[in-house]
Amino acid sequence: MSEEKYRAETAVMDRSGKEALFRDNHPVVRQLKEIPEIIFDESALLQKENILPLKELFLKKNMDRYHVDCLVLYKIAGNMARIQQQLMERHIYPGLFDPEDVLVNLDDSGYPLYLIHPDRFQLLDLEQDYEWYPEDERLLGELELFDEKSQLLADQRFLYRILVAGSRGNLRTPPADNGRDYSSLFYGTLPPAWKGIFEQGMVLSPARWVEELDKAVRLEESYENMAGRLKAKDLPEDKENDPDLTGMAEGPAADRTVTVLFAILRTERTNSLEISRMLYEVHDTLETEQKLGRFHLLQGFVYGDGVIKKREPAEYPQGYRVQIPHSIREYDMVEALLIACDRMEEMVAEAGRQKTEGSFRLYILSDGKIENNPMFRVCLDKLGKLAARKVQIRLIPGRDSFCEGWENLKKIIAEEENVSQIKSIP
């Protein structure tokens, strides 16, 4: 047996060996202490409420709770690439990262990361062996030794797991759509160039990934900035007469409430990219308007994922992003619109009985053609009555939504005032 093969199959870096490194303050340990994201005592971090291991964050319930979207994952992956870059510059090869040992601070919009339990790292330098595990070969292929090239591949594999929100170790490319997590949804939103890198086994350096992820973050944030500029452009002209805006004075929000109901008419079956983008941009606009107008914002959603679902309008925290189901079965778009009309009619009537002050909006988002059938004509009648009761109706068209039914909707609504400027993906 060759010496290299023997070293690959021999795990001499056991627990006692690592303890000796820390006890003797080995140069590798001293370099780890120079990296602020490396935490030797995690007790202080774990006491904070919104600091979670990536393994727990990527559970479906937490993805929903913290409204994790592409921008959040890009920021997390970018911070991880920066840590990997610092380790690589010091010629330290920690082996495979465990999502349980990577903590993310959800109280900070930059989503800083911390690596805990450095005694669990392999702590490789040029003189130390790698402790081999069966999972390593599954993820990285057959390796004689774990060297710098192997570490680059392992680092990139971990970035992939972050970008697709995958907590499982042996995550496939592309992941299976099993409905139990969001892996396939986020994989579908990756840029084509990134998919090619992951699928073809190409390896980029951490520095290159930092550059790529920073570019992606700027692009995602530009959507929010664009939505804000569109709204800010309209505010000086509309502020005085808009019943939704109540001034820009500091202090508690006014008692005025704006209730928004989204009717999501979706034709995408295997992904929700276009409808999600449209909805996110509407959210960005609403947040800007709420900040300037200082009103309570209640949001409700009517959409289909095989059956029609209703959500009572509720007040969500700033930055809320509704999770649109990734895959849906066939459902009746017109029925969803009818339910939204009836629900809005009930809310307006209830507000009238209670004499509560506020305004109502109905956003109709559609990424495809609407069937112009008798039930749709009932919806047109209901929408006309809602508009007469001062309900603001706004149309958000997708690239394939223009049809006879959509033109009939536009006849009811004053286009120059109520048709949104939100655009679908080109």
CSV table of C-alpha atoms in Angstrom, one decimal:
chain,number,residue,atom,x,y,z
A,1,MET,CA,0.0,0.0,0.0
A,2,SER,CA,1.4,3.4,-1.0
A,3,GLU,CA,2.1,5.9,1.8
A,4,GLU,CA,-0.6,8.3,0.4
A,5,LYS,CA,-3.2,5.6,0.3
A,6,TYR,CA,-2.2,4.6,3.9
A,7,ARG,CA,-2.6,8.2,5.0
A,8,ALA,CA,-6.0,8.5,3.3
A,9,GLU,CA,-7.3,5.5,5.2
A,10,THR,CA,-5.7,6.3,8.5
A,11,ALA,CA,-7.4,8.8,10.9
A,12,VAL,CA,-4.8,10.1,13.2
A,13,MET,CA,-6.5,13.4,13.9
A,14,ASP,CA,-8.6,12.0,16.7
A,15,ARG,CA,-10.2,13.9,19.6
A,16,SER,CA,-7.1,13.8,21.8
A,17,GLY,CA,-5.0,15.2,19.0
A,18,LYS,CA,-7.3,18.2,18.5
A,19,GLU,CA,-7.4,18.9,22.2
A,20,ALA,CA,-3.6,19.0,22.2
A,21,LEU,CA,-3.6,21.5,19.4
A,22,PHE,CA,-5.9,23.8,21.5
A,23,ARG,CA,-4.0,23.2,24.7
A,24,ASP,CA,-0.6,24.1,23.0
A,25,ASN,CA,-2.1,27.0,21.1
A,26,HIS,CA,-0.9,25.6,17.8
A,27,PRO,CA,-0.3,28.1,15.0
A,28,VAL,CA,-3.5,26.8,13.2
A,29,VAL,CA,-5.5,27.6,16.4
A,30,ARG,CA,-4.0,31.0,16.7
A,31,GLN,CA,-4.9,31.8,13.1
A,32,LEU,CA,-8.5,30.6,13.7
A,33,LYS,CA,-8.7,33.1,16.6
A,34,GLU,CA,-7.9,35.9,14.1
A,35,ILE,CA,-11.2,35.2,12.3
A,36,PRO,CA,-14.0,37.0,14.2
A,37,GLU,CA,-16.7,34.6,12.8
A,38,ILE,CA,-15.0,31.6,14.5
A,39,ILE,CA,-16.6,31.1,17.9
A,40,PHE,CA,-14.8,29.2,20.6
A,41,ASP,CA,-17.5,29.6,23.2
A,42,GLU,CA,-21.0,29.5,21.7
A,43,SER,CA,-22.9,29.8,24.9
A,44,ALA,CA,-23.3,33.6,24.5
A,45,LEU,CA,-24.7,33.2,21.0
A,46,LEU,CA,-27.1,30.5,21.8
A,47,GLN,CA,-28.8,32.6,24.4
A,48,LYS,CA,-30.1,35.0,21.7
A,49,GLU,CA,-33.6,34.3,20.4
A,50,ASN,CA,-33.2,34.7,16.6
A,51,ILE,CA,-29.9,32.9,16.1
A,52,LEU,CA,-30.4,29.6,14.5
A,53,PRO,CA,-28.2,26.8,13.0
A,54,LEU,CA,-28.6,26.6,9.2
A,55,LYS,CA,-29.9,23.1,9.7
A,56,GLU,CA,-32.9,24.4,11.7
A,57,LEU,CA,-33.4,27.5,9.5
A,58,PHE,CA,-33.8,25.3,6.5
A,59,LEU,CA,-36.8,23.4,8.0
A,60,LYS,CA,-40.0,24.4,6.2
A,61,LYS,CA,-41.6,25.8,9.4
A,62,ASN,CA,-38.7,28.2,9.9
A,63,MET,CA,-38.4,29.1,6.3
A,64,ASP,CA,-42.0,30.3,6.5
A,65,ARG,CA,-41.6,31.9,9.9
A,66,TYR,CA,-38.6,34.0,8.9
A,67,HIS,CA,-39.8,34.6,5.3
A,68,VAL,CA,-36.6,33.3,3.7
A,69,ASP,CA,-36.3,34.2,0.0
A,70,CYS,CA,-33.6,34.3,-2.6
A,71,LEU,CA,-32.1,37.5,-1.3
A,72,VAL,CA,-31.7,36.1,2.3
A,73,LEU,CA,-30.0,33.0,0.9
A,74,TYR,CA,-27.7,35.0,-1.3
A,75,LYS,CA,-26.6,37.1,1.7
A,76,ILE,CA,-26.0,34.0,3.9
A,77,ALA,CA,-24.0,32.2,1.1
A,78,GLY,CA,-22.0,35.4,0.5
A,79,ASN,CA,-21.0,35.6,4.2
A,80,MET,CA,-20.1,31.9,4.2
A,81,ALA,CA,-17.9,32.4,1.1
A,82,ARG,CA,-16.1,35.2,3.0
A,83,ILE,CA,-15.3,32.9,5.9
A,84,GLN,CA,-14.1,30.2,3.5
A,85,GLN,CA,-11.9,32.8,1.8
A,86,GLN,CA,-10.3,33.7,5.1
A,87,LEU,CA,-9.6,30.0,5.9
A,88,MET,CA,-8.2,29.4,2.5
A,89,GLU,CA,-5.9,32.4,2.7
A,90,ARG,CA,-4.4,30.8,5.9
A,91,HIS,CA,-4.1,27.4,4.3
A,92,ILE,CA,-6.5,25.9,6.8
A,93,TYR,CA,-8.7,23.1,5.5
A,94,PRO,CA,-11.5,22.5,8.0
A,95,GLY,CA,-13.1,19.7,6.0
A,96,LEU,CA,-16.8,19.5,5.5
A,97,PHE,CA,-19.0,22.0,7.3
A,98,ASP,CA,-22.0,20.8,9.3
A,99,PRO,CA,-25.1,23.0,9.0
A,100,GLU,CA,-25.6,22.4,12.7
A,101,ASP,CA,-22.4,24.2,13.5
A,102,VAL,CA,-23.1,27.3,11.3
A,103,LEU,CA,-25.2,29.9,13.1
A,104,VAL,CA,-27.0,32.7,11.3
A,105,ASN,CA,-28.1,35.9,13.1
A,106,LEU,CA,-31.6,36.7,11.9
A,107,ASP,CA,-31.8,39.9,13.8
A,108,ASP,CA,-29.4,41.6,11.4
A,109,SER,CA,-30.5,42.2,7.8
A,110,GLY,CA,-26.9,41.3,6.7
A,111,TYR,CA,-27.4,37.8,8.2
A,112,PRO,CA,-23.9,37.4,9.7
A,113,LEU,CA,-22.7,33.9,10.2
A,114,TYR,CA,-20.7,32.3,13.0
A,115,LEU,CA,-18.9,28.9,13.0
A,116,ILE,CA,-18.9,27.2,16.3
A,117,HIS,CA,-17.1,24.2,17.8
A,118,PRO,CA,-13.7,24.7,16.1
A,119,ASP,CA,-12.5,21.6,17.9
A,120,ARG,CA,-14.8,19.7,15.6
A,121,PHE,CA,-12.9,21.1,12.5
A,122,GLN,CA,-10.4,18.8,10.9
A,123,LEU,CA,-7.9,21.7,11.2
A,124,LEU,CA,-5.8,20.6,8.4
A,125,ASP,CA,-2.6,22.2,7.4
A,126,LEU,CA,0.1,20.7,5.2
A,127,GLU,CA,1.2,18.3,8.0
A,128,GLN,CA,-2.1,16.9,9.2
A,129,ASP,CA,-4.2,14.0,8.0
A,130,TYR,CA,-7.9,14.1,7.2
A,131,GLU,CA,-10.3,12.0,9.2
A,132,TRP,CA,-12.2,10.2,6.5
A,133,TYR,CA,-16.0,9.6,6.6
A,134,PRO,CA,-18.2,7.6,4.1
A,135,GLU,CA,-20.2,10.8,3.4
A,136,ASP,CA,-17.2,12.5,2.0
A,137,GLU,CA,-16.8,10.1,-0.8
A,138,ARG,CA,-20.5,10.4,-1.7
A,139,LEU,CA,-20.4,14.1,-1.9
A,140,LEU,CA,-16.9,14.6,-3.4
A,141,GLY,CA,-16.1,11.4,-5.2
A,142,GLU,CA,-13.1,9.2,-4.7
A,143,LEU,CA,-10.2,11.1,-3.1
A,144,GLU,CA,-6.7,9.9,-2.2
A,145,LEU,CA,-6.2,12.8,0.2
A,146,PHE,CA,-8.2,15.8,1.3
A,147,ASP,CA,-6.1,18.7,0.0
A,148,GLU,CA,-6.7,22.3,-1.1
A,149,LYS,CA,-8.5,21.2,-4.3
A,150,SER,CA,-10.8,19.0,-2.2
A,151,GLN,CA,-11.5,21.8,0.2
A,152,LEU,CA,-12.5,24.1,-2.7
A,153,LEU,CA,-15.0,21.5,-3.9
A,154,ALA,CA,-16.3,20.9,-0.4
A,155,ASP,CA,-16.7,24.7,0.2
A,156,GLN,CA,-18.6,25.0,-3.1
A,157,ARG,CA,-20.8,22.1,-2.2
A,158,PHE,CA,-21.7,23.8,1.1
A,159,LEU,CA,-22.6,27.1,-0.8
A,160,TYR,CA,-24.9,25.0,-3.0
A,161,ARG,CA,-26.6,23.6,0.1
A,162,ILE,CA,-27.2,27.2,1.3
A,163,LEU,CA,-28.5,28.5,-2.0
A,164,VAL,CA,-31.1,25.7,-2.3
A,165,ALA,CA,-31.9,25.8,1.4
A,166,GLY,CA,-30.9,22.1,1.8
A,167,SER,CA,-30.3,20.8,5.3
A,168,ARG,CA,-29.6,17.2,4.1
A,169,GLY,CA,-26.0,16.2,3.7
A,170,ASN,CA,-26.2,14.1,0.5
A,171,LEU,CA,-28.1,16.7,-1.5
A,172,ARG,CA,-28.5,15.9,-5.2
A,173,THR,CA,-28.1,18.2,-8.1
A,174,PRO,CA,-30.9,19.1,-9.0
A,175,PRO,CA,-32.8,18.2,-5.8
A,176,ALA,CA,-35.9,16.1,-5.9
A,177,ASP,CA,-39.2,17.9,-5.7
A,178,ASN,CA,-40.7,16.0,-2.7
A,179,GLY,CA,-42.9,18.7,-1.3
A,180,ARG,CA,-41.3,18.5,2.2
A,181,ASP,CA,-38.9,21.4,1.7
A,182,TYR,CA,-38.1,24.3,-0.6
A,183,SER,CA,-34.9,22.8,-2.2
A,184,SER,CA,-36.3,22.4,-5.7
A,185,LEU,CA,-38.0,25.8,-5.6
A,186,PHE,CA,-34.8,27.6,-4.8
A,187,TYR,CA,-32.8,25.5,-7.2
A,188,GLY,CA,-35.2,26.6,-10.0
A,189,THR,CA,-34.4,30.3,-9.3
A,190,LEU,CA,-30.6,29.9,-9.5
A,191,PRO,CA,-29.0,31.7,-12.5
A,192,PRO,CA,-28.4,29.3,-15.4
A,193,ALA,CA,-24.6,29.9,-15.1
A,194,TRP,CA,-24.6,28.8,-11.5
A,195,LYS,CA,-26.6,25.7,-12.4
A,196,GLY,CA,-24.0,24.8,-15.0
A,197,ILE,CA,-21.2,25.2,-12.4
A,198,PHE,CA,-22.8,22.9,-9.9
A,199,GLU,CA,-24.0,20.3,-12.5
A,200,GLN,CA,-20.7,20.1,-14.4
A,201,GLY,CA,-18.5,19.9,-11.3
A,202,MET,CA,-16.7,23.1,-12.0
A,203,VAL,CA,-14.9,24.7,-9.0
A,204,LEU,CA,-14.7,28.4,-8.3
A,205,SER,CA,-12.5,29.9,-5.6
A,206,PRO,CA,-14.2,31.5,-2.5
A,207,ALA,CA,-13.1,34.9,-3.8
A,208,ARG,CA,-14.9,34.4,-7.1
A,209,TRP,CA,-18.0,33.2,-5.2
A,210,VAL,CA,-17.9,36.3,-3.0
A,211,GLU,CA,-17.9,38.4,-6.3
A,212,GLU,CA,-20.7,36.4,-7.8
A,213,LEU,CA,-22.9,36.5,-4.7
A,214,ASP,CA,-22.4,40.2,-4.1
A,215,LYS,CA,-23.5,40.8,-7.7
A,216,ALA,CA,-26.6,38.7,-7.1
A,217,VAL,CA,-27.4,40.6,-3.9
A,218,ARG,CA,-27.1,44.0,-5.7
A,219,LEU,CA,-29.4,42.7,-8.4
A,220,GLU,CA,-32.1,41.5,-6.0
A,221,GLU,CA,-31.9,44.7,-4.0
A,222,SER,CA,-32.3,46.7,-7.2
A,223,TYR,CA,-35.8,45.3,-7.5
A,224,GLU,CA,-36.7,46.8,-4.2
A,225,ASN,CA,-35.1,50.1,-4.9
A,226,MET,CA,-36.9,50.3,-8.3
A,227,ALA,CA,-40.2,49.7,-6.6
A,228,GLY,CA,-39.4,52.4,-4.1
A,229,ARG,CA,-38.5,54.9,-6.8
A,230,LEU,CA,-41.7,54.2,-8.7
A,231,LYS,CA,-43.8,55.0,-5.7
A,232,ALA,CA,-41.7,58.0,-4.6
A,233,LYS,CA,-42.1,59.4,-8.1
A,234,ASP,CA,-45.9,59.4,-7.7
A,235,LEU,CA,-46.1,60.5,-4.0
A,236,PRO,CA,-45.7,64.3,-4.4
A,237,GLU,CA,-48.6,64.5,-6.8
A,238,ASP,CA,-50.9,62.1,-5.1
A,239,LYS,CA,-50.1,62.7,-1.4
A,240,GLU,CA,-52.6,65.4,-0.7
A,241,ASN,CA,-55.6,63.6,-2.1
A,242,ASP,CA,-54.8,60.0,-1.4
A,243,PRO,CA,-57.0,58.8,1.5
A,244,ASP,CA,-54.3,56.1,2.3
A,245,LEU,CA,-51.6,58.6,3.2
A,246,THR,CA,-51.8,60.4,6.6
A,247,GLY,CA,-48.7,62.5,6.7
A,248,MET,CA,-45.0,61.9,7.3
A,249,ALA,CA,-44.8,63.0,10.9
A,250,GLU,CA,-42.7,60.9,13.3
A,251,GLY,CA,-44.4,59.0,16.1
A,252,PRO,CA,-46.9,56.1,16.3
A,253,ALA,CA,-48.7,55.1,13.2
A,254,ALA,CA,-52.2,56.6,12.7
A,255,ASP,CA,-55.3,54.6,13.4
A,256,ARG,CA,-56.2,54.5,9.7
A,257,THR,CA,-56.0,51.0,8.3
A,258,VAL,CA,-55.5,49.9,4.7
A,259,THR,CA,-56.8,46.4,4.0
A,260,VAL,CA,-55.3,44.6,1.0
A,261,LEU,CA,-56.5,41.4,-0.5
A,262,PHE,CA,-54.5,39.6,-3.2
A,263,ALA,CA,-56.3,37.4,-5.8
A,264,ILE,CA,-53.4,35.3,-7.1
A,265,LEU,CA,-54.5,33.7,-10.5
A,266,ARG,CA,-51.6,31.4,-11.4
A,267,THR,CA,-51.0,29.2,-14.4
A,268,GLU,CA,-47.3,28.3,-13.6
A,269,ARG,CA,-47.5,24.6,-12.6
A,270,THR,CA,-43.9,23.6,-11.8
A,271,ASN,CA,-42.6,26.9,-10.4
A,272,SER,CA,-43.8,30.2,-9.0
A,273,LEU,CA,-41.0,32.5,-10.3
A,274,GLU,CA,-43.1,35.0,-12.2
A,275,ILE,CA,-46.0,35.3,-9.8
A,276,SER,CA,-43.6,35.5,-6.8
A,277,ARG,CA,-41.6,38.3,-8.4
A,278,MET,CA,-44.7,40.3,-9.1
A,279,LEU,CA,-46.0,39.8,-5.6
A,280,TYR,CA,-42.6,40.7,-4.0
A,281,GLU,CA,-42.5,43.9,-6.0
A,282,VAL,CA,-46.0,44.8,-4.8
A,283,HIS,CA,-44.9,44.2,-1.3
A,284,ASP,CA,-41.9,46.5,-1.7
A,285,THR,CA,-44.2,49.2,-3.0
A,286,LEU,CA,-46.6,48.8,-0.1
A,287,GLU,CA,-43.8,48.9,2.4
A,288,THR,CA,-42.6,52.2,1.0
A,289,GLU,CA,-46.1,53.6,1.0
A,290,GLN,CA,-46.8,52.4,4.5
A,291,LYS,CA,-43.5,54.0,5.8
A,292,LEU,CA,-44.4,57.4,4.2
A,293,GLY,CA,-48.2,57.2,4.9
A,294,ARG,CA,-47.9,55.8,8.5
A,295,PHE,CA,-51.0,53.5,8.4
A,296,HIS,CA,-51.7,49.9,9.5
A,297,LEU,CA,-51.5,47.5,6.7
A,298,LEU,CA,-53.5,44.3,6.7
A,299,GLN,CA,-52.9,41.7,4.0
A,300,GLY,CA,-54.9,38.6,2.9
A,301,PHE,CA,-54.4,36.1,0.1
A,302,VAL,CA,-56.6,34.0,-2.1
A,303,TYR,CA,-54.8,31.5,-4.2
A,304,GLY,CA,-54.9,27.9,-5.4
A,305,ASP,CA,-52.6,24.9,-4.9
A,306,GLY,CA,-55.1,22.2,-6.0
A,307,VAL,CA,-57.8,23.7,-3.8
A,308,ILE,CA,-58.8,27.3,-3.2
A,309,LYS,CA,-57.5,28.8,0.1
A,310,LYS,CA,-58.5,31.9,1.9
A,311,ARG,CA,-56.4,33.8,4.4
A,312,GLU,CA,-57.9,36.4,6.7
A,313,PRO,CA,-56.2,39.8,6.4
A,314,ALA,CA,-53.5,40.1,9.1
A,315,GLU,CA,-50.7,42.6,9.9
A,316,TYR,CA,-47.4,41.1,9.0
A,317,PRO,CA,-43.9,42.3,10.0
A,318,GLN,CA,-41.8,44.5,7.7
A,319,GLY,CA,-40.1,42.5,5.1
A,320,TYR,CA,-42.8,39.9,5.0
A,321,ARG,CA,-42.7,37.6,1.9
A,322,VAL,CA,-45.6,35.3,1.3
A,323,GLN,CA,-44.5,31.8,0.3
A,324,ILE,CA,-46.2,30.8,-3.0
A,325,PRO,CA,-46.5,27.0,-3.3
A,326,HIS,CA,-43.8,25.7,-5.7
A,327,SER,CA,-46.0,23.2,-7.6
A,328,ILE,CA,-49.7,23.3,-8.1
A,329,ARG,CA,-52.4,21.1,-9.6
A,330,GLU,CA,-55.1,22.5,-12.0
A,331,TYR,CA,-57.5,24.9,-10.3
A,332,ASP,CA,-60.1,27.4,-11.4
A,333,MET,CA,-58.7,30.9,-11.7
A,334,VAL,CA,-62.1,32.4,-12.0
A,335,GLU,CA,-63.3,30.6,-8.9
A,336,ALA,CA,-60.4,32.1,-7.0
A,337,LEU,CA,-61.3,35.6,-8.3
A,338,LEU,CA,-64.9,35.1,-7.3
A,339,ILE,CA,-63.9,34.1,-3.8
A,340,ALA,CA,-61.7,37.2,-3.5
A,341,CYS,CA,-64.6,39.4,-4.7
A,342,ASP,CA,-67.0,37.9,-2.2
A,343,ARG,CA,-64.5,38.2,0.7
A,344,MET,CA,-63.8,41.9,-0.2
A,345,GLU,CA,-67.5,42.6,-0.3
A,346,GLU,CA,-68.0,41.0,3.1
A,347,MET,CA,-65.1,43.1,4.6
A,348,VAL,CA,-66.4,46.4,3.2
A,349,ALA,CA,-69.9,45.6,4.5
A,350,GLU,CA,-68.5,44.7,7.9
A,351,ALA,CA,-66.5,48.0,8.1
A,352,GLY,CA,-69.7,49.9,7.2
A,353,ARG,CA,-71.7,48.3,10.0
A,354,GLN,CA,-68.9,49.0,12.5
A,355,LYS,CA,-68.3,52.5,11.1
A,356,THR,CA,-64.5,51.9,11.1
A,357,GLU,CA,-62.2,54.2,9.2
A,358,GLY,CA,-60.0,52.8,6.5
A,359,SER,CA,-59.7,51.9,2.8
A,360,PHE,CA,-59.6,48.7,0.8
A,361,ARG,CA,-57.7,47.4,-2.1
A,362,LEU,CA,-58.0,44.4,-4.3
A,363,TYR,CA,-54.9,43.3,-6.2
A,364,ILE,CA,-55.5,40.9,-9.1
A,365,LEU,CA,-52.3,39.1,-10.1
A,366,SER,CA,-52.4,36.9,-13.2
A,367,ASP,CA,-49.6,35.2,-15.1
A,368,GLY,CA,-51.8,33.7,-17.8
A,369,LYS,CA,-55.1,34.1,-19.7
A,370,ILE,CA,-58.4,34.2,-17.8
A,371,GLU,CA,-61.3,32.2,-19.2
A,372,ASN,CA,-64.1,34.6,-20.2
A,373,ASN,CA,-67.0,32.3,-19.1
A,374,PRO,CA,-70.3,33.1,-17.3
A,375,MET,CA,-68.7,32.9,-13.9
A,376,PHE,CA,-66.1,35.5,-14.9
A,377,ARG,CA,-68.9,37.8,-16.1
A,378,VAL,CA,-70.4,37.5,-12.6
A,379,CYS,CA,-66.9,38.6,-11.2
A,380,LEU,CA,-67.0,41.6,-13.5
A,381,ASP,CA,-70.3,42.7,-12.1
A,382,LYS,CA,-69.0,42.2,-8.5
A,383,LEU,CA,-65.8,44.2,-9.3
A,384,GLY,CA,-67.9,47.0,-10.8
A,385,LYS,CA,-69.9,47.2,-7.5
A,386,LEU,CA,-66.8,47.1,-5.4
A,387,ALA,CA,-65.3,50.0,-7.5
A,388,ALA,CA,-68.4,52.0,-6.9
A,389,ARG,CA,-67.9,51.5,-3.2
A,390,LYS,CA,-64.5,53.1,-3.4
A,391,VAL,CA,-62.5,49.8,-3.3
A,392,GLN,CA,-59.3,50.4,-5.2
A,393,ILE,CA,-58.8,47.6,-7.7
A,394,ARG,CA,-55.3,47.1,-9.2
A,395,LEU,CA,-54.3,44.8,-12.0
A,396,ILE,CA,-50.9,43.1,-12.1
A,397,PRO,CA,-50.5,41.4,-15.5
A,398,GLY,CA,-48.0,38.8,-16.4
A,399,ARG,CA,-46.4,38.5,-19.8
A,400,ASP,CA,-49.0,36.0,-21.0
A,401,SER,CA,-52.1,37.4,-19.3
A,402,PHE,CA,-53.4,39.7,-22.0
A,403,CYS,CA,-56.6,38.3,-23.3
A,404,GLU,CA,-60.3,39.2,-23.8
A,405,GLY,CA,-61.0,38.6,-20.1
A,406,TRP,CA,-58.2,40.9,-19.1
A,407,GLU,CA,-59.4,43.6,-21.5
A,408,ASN,CA,-62.8,43.4,-19.9
A,409,LEU,CA,-61.3,43.9,-16.5
A,410,LYS,CA,-59.5,47.0,-17.7
A,411,LYS,CA,-62.8,48.5,-18.9
A,412,ILE,CA,-64.1,48.5,-15.3
A,413,ILE,CA,-60.9,50.0,-13.8
A,414,ALA,CA,-59.6,53.4,-14.7
A,415,GLU,CA,-56.3,52.3,-16.3
A,416,GLU,CA,-54.4,55.6,-15.8
A,417,GLU,CA,-55.1,55.5,-12.1
A,418,ASN,CA,-55.3,51.9,-11.0
A,419,VAL,CA,-53.3,49.7,-13.3
A,420,SER,CA,-50.0,49.0,-11.4
A,421,GLN,CA,-46.7,49.8,-12.9
A,422,ILE,CA,-45.3,46.5,-11.7
A,423,LYS,CA,-43.9,44.5,-14.6
A,424,SER,CA,-43.5,40.8,-15.1
A,425,ILE,CA,-40.2,39.1,-15.7
A,426,PRO,CA,-39.1,39.8,-19.3
